[in-house]
Amino acid sequence: MRNLTLLTDLYQLTMIGGYLMNGKENQRANFDYFFRKVPDDGGYCIAAGLEQLIEFIQGIRFTAEDLTYLKSLNLFPPKVLRYLREFCFTGDLWAVPEGTVVFPHEPLIRVTAPLPEAQFLESALLNIMNFQTLIATKASRICMAAQGDPVIEFGMRRAHGPDAAVYGARAAFIGGAQGTSNVLAGKLFGIPIRGTVAHSWIESFPDELAAFRAYGRVYPRQCLLLVDTYDTLKSGLPHAIQTGKELRSQGLGDLRGIRLDSGDLVRLSREARRMLDGEGFPEALIFASGDLDEWLIAGLKRQKARVDQWGVGTRLTTAYSAPALGGVYKLSAVEERGRMQPRIKRSDDPEKTTQPGLKKVIRFFNPSGKMEGDLICTKEESLPHGPFRGYHLTNYRPGKIYLPQWTHQELLIPVFQKGRLTYSSPPLPDIQEHARRELARLEDRYKRLDRPARYPVTLSRDLMRLKKGMLKTVSPTP
Amino acid sequence: MRNLTLLTDLYQLTMIGGYLMNGKENQRANFDYFFRKVPDDGGYCIAAGLEQLIEFIQGIRFTAEDLTYLKSLNLFPPKVLRYLREFCFTGDLWAVPEGTVVFPHEPLIRVTAPLPEAQFLESALLNIMNFQTLIATKASRICMAAQGDPVIEFGMRRAHGPDAAVYGARAAFIGGAQGTSNVLAGKLFGIPIRGTVAHSWIESFPDELAAFRAYGRVYPRQCLLLVDTYDTLKSGLPHAIQTGKELRSQGLGDLRGIRLDSGDLVRLSREARRMLDGEGFPEALIFASGDLDEWLIAGLKRQKARVDQWGVGTRLTTAYSAPALGGVYKLSAVEERGRMQPRIKRSDDPEKTTQPGLKKVIRFFNPSGKMEGDLICTKEESLPHGPFRGYHLTNYRPGKIYLPQWTHQELLIPVFQKGRLTYSSPPLPDIQEHARRELARLEDRYKRLDRPARYPVTLSRDLMRLKKGMLKTVSPTP
């Protein structure tokens, strides 16, 4: 991976310099990564991006060239530049595994490290995690709408640059896409790649049938033909069928399928299915593409479109309807006199008030294996025996009751310990499978595209008391 | 630059293989890059991304590793893999310079090359150009709303991965942003970088005043303080002013300014200005940030907010309100019997019907130097003497009258000729300056944020006749 050490906001470096010059370079601090709102008003997110975050952290190194550049800014005392020359991450980082279903306000990554190091991770961590989590989540919504039909990621041409295309394809795969058109993502991550022809192929030949035949000759077993260049039903379909028959009679191959890229996909797909079946091609796939998203696909399914596979581009890879996950990275504790002291950032908007201290997240499952709720706890506490309650994040009222017969699981697992990587990212198909299982354990009411129920995320009694107590004492003018 | 040769959609490679196996590897073709709709229903776009496209084209090389991967797909005949091993771009590419104001339907890039090479450029070209043009355009809208106040790009944490952060900062600078928080973009492109402190800095100290003093000690001349951690007016401002006074009395520096990141920016900025002026800090800047976009900034200005500089993140760098430019790359001619023959892609939606043939774009300026209209012409035609008309793109009615006293200019300039780069990208500040001058020559009615007038883009008579004629003969079932 290329060196991305300078992929940071300038204020991280000025703050690092400030910490150093104020003798705070060894003061430990804890930061949490979390988001407050699910994009598209959805009910859940799928965490993604940890593997690239690990690569970033392992690659941290200010090169001589970087330091020359920073020096040229005439901003940093020489001591700061010397410090940066040796800079690396020596702290602890815990995270939820990629593919995990996650909810607002719970820490997805917990970083405990000397203040400058923990601070430094912020910009790149947010850049990497916010994007991939956004796209994995979007992909999972689209795949849900497709009700098990394969979804192929097609968004490179509208992705926000090369990385967005490559990591977007990766995140889409985690969220459930079965493949991508992106060859580089295929090579880098082993994602199955898909694709056949564009309109330009058809138009570069004197006529459509000649174009189809020419394609079939070269790819007789991958012959999925785009049929909407001239007239889908009057020209494209008959020519595709003829090409398929010729491939069969020559013993070369078969018509793999057709792609519809425009027009009324309900009518065209149903008519195409009828024609293909009638002509002896019941196995031929109908592939649809063209500005699709989860709502359009759900609508097409409701109207009984006969589409077998969906190619989704712009609206998946840019997360068009809500193109940012507002994940943040907030200080929750600093070391004082050898002990971690909780910190809270209060806000007039109680939703924006942070959860203080070092925390863990415990997820509860009922006997049928479904997720019942998540409890944000202080890091060291143990669960009460017998049934107990969680407390609302902002009004502190007793809420969700957790039952003793439920199983539970901690979401955060160690990734870096004292700067050493102690975690190994699973192969990408395993991450996708993890996400699939996670979603299967989430009740449907939390997965609805529109107005999903709100999954219970509550505070433990200890954390609620800590937070309430701190809000009493943290006066606006200290 | 890293090797991005595989940054392509699989179908480009299957089509290349198909062209090759059908003896079309030397058949020349022409493709145009253009968009049909301005994002946010705006009146214009700012072209950006050419420098990175040039780097991509110059870097095209299928490595042994790439070819091994492609071979592993069991998709390509050996002849195709051998061909790809030597693959590079040998054609002509003309483009509008970066920073140019551009409009729907006009070709921004014209590629004339052997069919496989012209085809191959599509995916990366769209990926690079669509994103940077999108962000340069968004930045120009935001800068317009800020009415000359400096705008700083702050969007790394929500950008779609590292490239989106880096090239987003570049494009934002072209569109008029004066700086970025992105250190890597600063190093790579020489963009001025900006930034001071985050809430975590303040919270890592026992109290706000201690945090401000500590920062001032290290950066006495860059002391721009974030004042909304506890209470902007009751705590942040008084502490910032006190810190400024102490810096002055110690002869170390001064209060550079304050940053407001939340709350009612009209009231807070006006009150902050009053307090700063009253305490002897009339030069202190008021910097505002926090989910800003062009409409919010315009509204704040209308309500007489006293903000001097604007930090704009998410909504600039993701182009939140319309996060994709729908630029496309369409075949417009293929060589037959040694001559380029125009091609047209008809569509039920006349807006989606392409302009056939090789074309140029001529822009007309009236004697006061303002842009009057753009004419899309066939590549070889000369302009009529005397006044003449342009024709509507879809209904072919006579429209705009072009006057002989107007000056004119061709928009497309040569970049690659026979595969050789004959163009040198200007320094980034020159591109920004070019965009600024371009916008100054565009009448205000085309630059309104909402419901701008539609800038005249018409067809020359020759092109109109060619298009009309082809639409008569291109029957849907050839």
mmCIF file of C-alpha atoms in Angstrom, chain A residues 1-4 6-19 21-22 24 27 31 63 65-66 69-70 73-77 80 115 119 122-124 126-128 130-131 134-135 153-167 180-188 190-208 213-215 217-219 222 228-231 234-235 239 259 291 314 317-328 330-331 334 336 343-346 352 354 474-478, chain B residues 1-4 6-19 21-22 24 27 31 63 65-66 69-70 73-77 80 115 119 122-124 126-128 130-131 134-135 153-167 180-188 190-208 213-215 217-219 222 228-231 234-235 239 259 291 314 317-328 330-331 334 336 343-346 352 354 474-478:
data_model
loop_
_atom_site.group_PDB
_atom_site.id
_atom_site.type_symbol
_atom_site.label_atom_id
_atom_site.label_comp_id
_atom_site.label_asym_id
_atom_site.label_seq_id
_atom_site.Cartn_x
_atom_site.Cartn_y
_atom_site.Cartn_z
ATOM 1 C CA MET A 1 0.000 0.000 0.000
ATOM 2 C CA ARG A 2 1.201 3.485 -0.761
ATOM 3 C CA ASN A 3 2.308 5.678 2.132
ATOM 4 C CA LEU A 4 -0.711 7.598 3.350
ATOM 5 C CA LEU A 6 0.033 12.572 5.484
ATOM 6 C CA LEU A 7 -3.612 11.635 4.878
ATOM 7 C CA THR A 8 -4.566 13.756 7.833
ATOM 8 C CA ASP A 9 -6.066 17.107 8.679
ATOM 9 C CA LEU A 10 -3.484 19.734 9.499
ATOM 10 C CA TYR A 11 -4.964 20.298 12.937
ATOM 11 C CA GLN A 12 -4.042 16.772 13.966
ATOM 12 C CA LEU A 13 -0.405 17.697 13.408
ATOM 13 C CA THR A 14 -0.649 21.089 15.090
ATOM 14 C CA MET A 15 -2.359 19.409 18.045
ATOM 15 C CA ILE A 16 0.296 16.699 18.162
ATOM 16 C CA GLY A 17 2.917 19.424 18.230
ATOM 17 C CA GLY A 18 0.966 21.175 20.942
ATOM 18 C CA TYR A 19 0.655 18.029 23.059
ATOM 19 C CA MET A 21 5.373 20.996 23.576
ATOM 20 C CA ASN A 22 3.083 20.866 26.602
ATOM 21 C CA LYS A 24 1.559 15.584 27.050
ATOM 22 C CA GLN A 27 -0.423 11.104 28.552
ATOM 23 C CA PHE A 31 -11.088 7.875 21.745
ATOM 24 C CA THR A 63 9.297 10.072 5.252
ATOM 25 C CA GLU A 65 10.169 14.103 2.048
ATOM 26 C CA ASP A 66 7.113 14.448 4.286
ATOM 27 C CA TYR A 69 7.335 19.481 3.413
ATOM 28 C CA LEU A 70 6.143 19.968 6.996
ATOM 29 C CA LEU A 73 5.294 25.297 6.444
ATOM 30 C CA ASN A 74 7.272 27.212 9.101
ATOM 31 C CA LEU A 75 4.735 26.088 11.624
ATOM 32 C CA PHE A 76 6.293 23.353 13.720
ATOM 33 C CA PRO A 77 9.068 23.714 16.306
ATOM 34 C CA VAL A 80 7.983 18.389 16.804
ATOM 35 C CA LEU A 115 -2.604 11.413 23.270
ATOM 36 C CA GLN A 119 -5.293 11.944 18.048
ATOM 37 C CA GLU A 122 -8.678 10.367 13.675
ATOM 38 C CA SER A 123 -8.654 11.673 10.104
ATOM 39 C CA ALA A 124 -7.601 8.513 8.287
ATOM 40 C CA LEU A 126 -12.826 8.376 9.728
ATOM 41 C CA ASN A 127 -11.974 8.572 6.041
ATOM 42 C CA ILE A 128 -11.586 4.807 5.731
ATOM 43 C CA ASN A 130 -17.047 6.084 7.199
ATOM 44 C CA PHE A 131 -16.872 5.317 3.500
ATOM 45 C CA LEU A 134 -21.564 3.572 4.249
ATOM 46 C CA ILE A 135 -21.239 1.428 1.137
ATOM 47 C CA GLU A 153 -21.569 -3.583 -8.266
ATOM 48 C CA PHE A 154 -21.178 -1.434 -11.392
ATOM 49 C CA GLY A 155 -20.317 1.998 -10.000
ATOM 50 C CA MET A 156 -16.727 2.749 -11.020
ATOM 51 C CA ARG A 157 -17.612 5.490 -13.471
ATOM 52 C CA ARG A 158 -19.353 7.598 -10.843
ATOM 53 C CA ALA A 159 -17.273 6.557 -7.841
ATOM 54 C CA HIS A 160 -15.341 9.381 -6.191
ATOM 55 C CA GLY A 161 -11.963 8.526 -7.680
ATOM 56 C CA PRO A 162 -9.962 5.289 -7.947
ATOM 57 C CA ASP A 163 -10.003 4.377 -4.241
ATOM 58 C CA ALA A 164 -13.751 4.888 -4.028
ATOM 59 C CA ALA A 165 -14.174 2.487 -6.945
ATOM 60 C CA VAL A 166 -11.871 -0.138 -5.452
ATOM 61 C CA TYR A 167 -12.872 0.075 -1.785
ATOM 62 C CA THR A 180 -18.252 -6.232 -9.332
ATOM 63 C CA SER A 181 -17.352 -4.960 -12.772
ATOM 64 C CA ASN A 182 -14.142 -3.530 -11.274
ATOM 65 C CA VAL A 183 -11.154 -5.534 -12.501
ATOM 66 C CA LEU A 184 -8.715 -3.971 -10.036
ATOM 67 C CA ALA A 185 -10.983 -4.848 -7.114
ATOM 68 C CA GLY A 186 -11.190 -8.353 -8.532
ATOM 69 C CA LYS A 187 -7.439 -8.658 -8.604
ATOM 70 C CA LEU A 188 -6.813 -7.040 -5.207
ATOM 71 C CA GLY A 190 -10.562 -11.786 -5.232
ATOM 72 C CA ILE A 191 -14.078 -10.457 -5.750
ATOM 73 C CA PRO A 192 -15.802 -12.209 -8.681
ATOM 74 C CA ILE A 193 -15.831 -9.844 -11.659
ATOM 75 C CA ARG A 194 -18.611 -9.584 -14.194
ATOM 76 C CA GLY A 195 -19.381 -7.798 -17.406
ATOM 77 C CA THR A 196 -20.032 -8.280 -21.090
ATOM 78 C CA VAL A 197 -20.648 -5.546 -23.668
ATOM 79 C CA ALA A 198 -21.584 -1.878 -23.910
ATOM 80 C CA HIS A 199 -23.598 -0.064 -26.549
ATOM 81 C CA SER A 200 -20.377 0.962 -28.257
ATOM 82 C CA TRP A 201 -19.696 -2.692 -29.097
ATOM 83 C CA ILE A 202 -23.017 -2.987 -30.872
ATOM 84 C CA GLU A 203 -22.636 0.350 -32.633
ATOM 85 C CA SER A 204 -19.152 -0.406 -33.890
ATOM 86 C CA PHE A 205 -20.643 -3.119 -36.127
ATOM 87 C CA PRO A 206 -22.797 -2.537 -39.206
ATOM 88 C CA ASP A 207 -25.793 -4.050 -37.437
ATOM 89 C CA GLU A 208 -26.885 -5.583 -34.156
ATOM 90 C CA ARG A 213 -22.549 -12.993 -33.574
ATOM 91 C CA ALA A 214 -19.088 -11.474 -33.329
ATOM 92 C CA TYR A 215 -19.304 -11.464 -29.552
ATOM 93 C CA ARG A 217 -17.762 -16.255 -31.538
ATOM 94 C CA VAL A 218 -15.206 -14.933 -29.062
ATOM 95 C CA TYR A 219 -17.079 -15.653 -25.827
ATOM 96 C CA GLN A 222 -20.173 -15.869 -21.654
ATOM 97 C CA ASP A 228 -31.601 -2.235 -25.871
ATOM 98 C CA THR A 229 -29.383 -0.472 -28.399
ATOM 99 C CA TYR A 230 -32.066 -0.225 -31.099
ATOM 100 C CA ASP A 231 -35.331 -1.789 -29.926
ATOM 101 C CA LYS A 234 -38.323 -6.009 -31.862
ATOM 102 C CA SER A 235 -34.604 -6.177 -32.492
ATOM 103 C CA HIS A 239 -31.171 -11.158 -32.507
ATOM 104 C CA ARG A 259 -29.084 -7.288 -20.314
ATOM 105 C CA ASP A 291 -29.770 3.924 -12.255
ATOM 106 C CA THR A 314 -24.052 5.115 -9.199
ATOM 107 C CA THR A 317 -21.148 3.204 -5.084
ATOM 108 C CA THR A 318 -21.794 6.851 -4.266
ATOM 109 C CA ALA A 319 -24.569 5.990 -1.767
ATOM 110 C CA TYR A 320 -26.425 8.580 -3.797
ATOM 111 C CA SER A 321 -29.416 9.169 -1.547
ATOM 112 C CA ALA A 322 -27.242 9.803 1.542
ATOM 113 C CA PRO A 323 -23.597 9.934 0.506
ATOM 114 C CA ALA A 324 -21.925 10.246 3.913
ATOM 115 C CA LEU A 325 -21.905 8.305 7.138
ATOM 116 C CA GLY A 326 -21.434 10.882 9.868
ATOM 117 C CA GLY A 327 -19.088 8.769 11.955
ATOM 118 C CA VAL A 328 -17.065 10.704 14.535
ATOM 119 C CA LYS A 330 -14.376 11.484 20.206
ATOM 120 C CA LEU A 331 -12.211 11.747 23.274
ATOM 121 C CA VAL A 334 -7.551 11.045 29.523
ATOM 122 C CA GLU A 336 -4.440 11.945 35.051
ATOM 123 C CA ARG A 343 -14.333 12.902 29.753
ATOM 124 C CA ILE A 344 -17.655 13.977 28.365
ATOM 125 C CA LYS A 345 -18.500 16.453 25.623
ATOM 126 C CA ARG A 346 -21.864 17.938 26.420
ATOM 127 C CA LYS A 352 -24.585 14.771 20.558
ATOM 128 C CA THR A 354 -20.779 11.695 24.223
ATOM 129 C CA VAL A 474 -19.308 19.504 33.944
ATOM 130 C CA SER A 475 -20.421 23.090 34.058
ATOM 131 C CA PRO A 476 -20.267 25.067 30.856
ATOM 132 C CA THR A 477 -17.822 27.554 32.394
ATOM 133 C CA PRO A 478 -15.247 25.538 34.309
ATOM 134 C CA MET B 1 1.527 7.396 -9.442
ATOM 135 C CA ARG B 2 0.550 3.834 -8.707
ATOM 136 C CA ASN B 3 -0.351 1.576 -11.618
ATOM 137 C CA LEU B 4 -4.082 1.863 -12.182
ATOM 138 C CA LEU B 6 -6.769 -2.474 -14.119
ATOM 139 C CA LEU B 7 -9.003 0.380 -12.947
ATOM 140 C CA THR B 8 -11.506 -0.607 -15.579
ATOM 141 C CA ASP B 9 -14.801 -2.388 -15.955
ATOM 142 C CA LEU B 10 -14.440 -5.973 -17.059
ATOM 143 C CA TYR B 11 -16.533 -5.386 -20.154
ATOM 144 C CA GLN B 12 -13.905 -3.008 -21.525
ATOM 145 C CA LEU B 13 -11.474 -5.919 -21.550
ATOM 146 C CA THR B 14 -13.946 -8.426 -22.968
ATOM 147 C CA MET B 15 -14.831 -5.909 -25.677
ATOM 148 C CA ILE B 16 -11.152 -5.265 -26.406
ATOM 149 C CA GLY B 17 -10.689 -8.993 -26.762
ATOM 150 C CA GLY B 18 -13.721 -9.119 -29.002
ATOM 151 C CA TYR B 19 -12.498 -6.274 -31.212
ATOM 152 C CA MET B 21 -10.585 -11.410 -32.362
ATOM 153 C CA ASN B 22 -12.842 -9.794 -34.951
ATOM 154 C CA LYS B 24 -11.040 -4.604 -35.432
ATOM 155 C CA GLN B 27 -10.236 0.261 -36.820
ATOM 156 C CA PHE B 31 -15.605 8.754 -28.470
ATOM 157 C CA THR B 63 2.071 -5.890 -15.629
ATOM 158 C CA GLU B 65 0.953 -9.839 -12.399
ATOM 159 C CA ASP B 66 -2.052 -8.205 -14.058
ATOM 160 C CA TYR B 69 -4.675 -12.460 -12.951
ATOM 161 C CA LEU B 70 -6.518 -11.952 -16.246
ATOM 162 C CA LEU B 73 -10.221 -15.781 -15.253
ATOM 163 C CA ASN B 74 -10.232 -18.339 -18.100
ATOM 164 C CA LEU B 75 -12.016 -15.810 -20.200
ATOM 165 C CA PHE B 76 -9.538 -14.406 -22.684
ATOM 166 C CA PRO B 77 -8.000 -16.178 -25.682
ATOM 167 C CA VAL B 80 -5.817 -11.212 -26.298
ATOM 168 C CA LEU B 115 -11.232 1.003 -31.231
ATOM 169 C CA GLN B 119 -12.780 1.857 -25.605
ATOM 170 C CA GLU B 122 -13.782 4.871 -20.805
ATOM 171 C CA SER B 123 -13.906 3.612 -17.221
ATOM 172 C CA ALA B 124 -10.913 5.440 -15.791
ATOM 173 C CA LEU B 126 -15.211 8.697 -16.320
ATOM 174 C CA ASN B 127 -14.020 7.836 -12.824
ATOM 175 C CA ILE B 128 -11.452 10.632 -12.801
ATOM 176 C CA ASN B 130 -16.778 12.885 -13.233
ATOM 177 C CA PHE B 131 -15.550 13.193 -9.663
ATOM 178 C CA LEU B 134 -18.371 17.400 -9.690
ATOM 179 C CA ILE B 135 -16.322 18.772 -6.803
ATOM 180 C CA GLU B 153 -12.042 22.471 2.216
ATOM 181 C CA PHE B 154 -12.460 20.331 5.342
ATOM 182 C CA GLY B 155 -14.024 17.138 4.025
ATOM 183 C CA MET B 156 -11.440 14.371 4.450
ATOM 184 C CA ARG B 157 -13.341 12.524 7.153
ATOM 185 C CA ARG B 158 -16.405 11.995 4.988
ATOM 186 C CA ALA B 159 -14.656 11.785 1.624
ATOM 187 C CA HIS B 160 -15.061 8.471 -0.171
ATOM 188 C CA GLY B 161 -11.640 7.086 0.664
ATOM 189 C CA PRO B 162 -8.106 8.514 0.397
ATOM 190 C CA ASP B 163 -8.241 9.485 -3.290
ATOM 191 C CA ALA B 164 -11.543 11.284 -2.822
ATOM 192 C CA ALA B 165 -9.966 13.309 -0.021
ATOM 193 C CA VAL B 166 -6.861 14.164 -2.032
ATOM 194 C CA TYR B 167 -8.409 14.785 -5.454
ATOM 195 C CA THR B 180 -7.683 22.613 2.547
ATOM 196 C CA SER B 181 -7.128 20.857 5.840
ATOM 197 C CA ASN B 182 -5.675 17.909 3.900
ATOM 198 C CA VAL B 183 -1.926 17.703 4.476
ATOM 199 C CA LEU B 184 -1.333 15.156 1.724
ATOM 200 C CA ALA B 185 -3.118 17.360 -0.802
ATOM 201 C CA GLY B 186 -0.984 20.229 0.425
ATOM 202 C CA LYS B 187 2.180 18.274 -0.176
ATOM 203 C CA LEU B 188 1.145 16.790 -3.528
ATOM 204 C CA GLY B 190 0.964 22.822 -3.123
ATOM 205 C CA ILE B 191 -2.510 23.782 -1.932
ATOM 206 C CA PRO B 192 -2.345 26.044 1.138
ATOM 207 C CA ILE B 193 -3.248 23.986 4.214
ATOM 208 C CA ARG B 194 -5.165 25.259 7.199
ATOM 209 C CA GLY B 195 -6.283 24.070 10.589
ATOM 210 C CA THR B 196 -5.890 24.637 14.281
ATOM 211 C CA VAL B 197 -7.539 22.639 17.086
ATOM 212 C CA ALA B 198 -10.382 20.213 17.699
ATOM 213 C CA HIS B 199 -12.586 19.768 20.738
ATOM 214 C CA SER B 200 -10.336 16.958 21.921
ATOM 215 C CA TRP B 201 -7.514 19.457 22.428
ATOM 216 C CA ILE B 202 -9.673 21.551 24.727
ATOM 217 C CA GLU B 203 -11.011 18.531 26.584
ATOM 218 C CA SER B 204 -7.602 17.022 27.178
ATOM 219 C CA PHE B 205 -6.808 19.960 29.477
ATOM 220 C CA PRO B 206 -8.335 20.571 32.904
ATOM 221 C CA ASP B 207 -10.130 23.650 31.597
ATOM 222 C CA GLU B 208 -10.658 25.717 28.477
ATOM 223 C CA ARG B 213 -2.994 29.197 26.755
ATOM 224 C CA ALA B 214 -1.173 25.960 25.999
ATOM 225 C CA TYR B 215 -1.999 26.297 22.321
ATOM 226 C CA ARG B 217 2.359 29.160 23.750
ATOM 227 C CA VAL B 218 3.191 26.743 20.937
ATOM 228 C CA TYR B 219 1.568 28.601 18.038
ATOM 229 C CA GLN B 222 -1.458 30.826 14.467
ATOM 230 C CA ASP B 228 -17.763 26.249 21.321
ATOM 231 C CA THR B 229 -16.609 23.378 23.527
ATOM 232 C CA TYR B 230 -18.428 24.581 26.648
ATOM 233 C CA ASP B 231 -20.296 27.824 25.976
ATOM 234 C CA LYS B 234 -19.866 32.880 28.170
ATOM 235 C CA SER B 235 -16.710 30.796 28.129
ATOM 236 C CA HIS B 239 -11.076 32.827 27.283
ATOM 237 C CA ARG B 259 -13.766 29.177 15.146
ATOM 238 C CA ASP B 291 -22.254 20.990 7.964
ATOM 239 C CA THR B 314 -18.938 16.854 4.041
ATOM 240 C CA THR B 317 -16.226 16.937 -0.612
ATOM 241 C CA THR B 318 -19.023 14.403 -1.102
ATOM 242 C CA ALA B 319 -21.147 16.867 -3.134
ATOM 243 C CA TYR B 320 -23.781 15.749 -0.669
ATOM 244 C CA SER B 321 -26.878 17.156 -2.340
ATOM 245 C CA ALA B 322 -26.063 15.543 -5.713
ATOM 246 C CA PRO B 323 -23.070 13.239 -5.313
ATOM 247 C CA ALA B 324 -22.512 12.194 -8.927
ATOM 248 C CA LEU B 325 -21.915 13.934 -12.208
ATOM 249 C CA GLY B 326 -23.521 11.730 -14.831
ATOM 250 C CA GLY B 327 -20.795 12.173 -17.411
ATOM 251 C CA VAL B 328 -20.758 9.570 -20.187
ATOM 252 C CA LYS B 330 -20.073 7.680 -26.172
ATOM 253 C CA LEU B 331 -19.044 6.370 -29.547
ATOM 254 C CA VAL B 334 -16.010 4.551 -36.550
ATOM 255 C CA GLU B 336 -15.021 2.311 -42.466
ATOM 256 C CA ARG B 343 -22.508 7.044 -35.512
ATOM 257 C CA ILE B 344 -25.533 8.046 -33.495
ATOM 258 C CA LYS B 345 -27.175 6.393 -30.517
ATOM 259 C CA ARG B 346 -30.853 7.203 -30.639
ATOM 260 C CA LYS B 352 -30.134 11.031 -24.581
ATOM 261 C CA THR B 354 -25.944 11.492 -29.017
ATOM 262 C CA VAL B 474 -31.045 4.852 -38.399
ATOM 263 C CA SER B 475 -34.027 2.588 -38.115
ATOM 264 C CA PRO B 476 -34.506 0.708 -34.880
ATOM 265 C CA THR B 477 -34.300 -2.652 -36.662
ATOM 266 C CA PRO B 478 -31.446 -2.440 -39.124
#
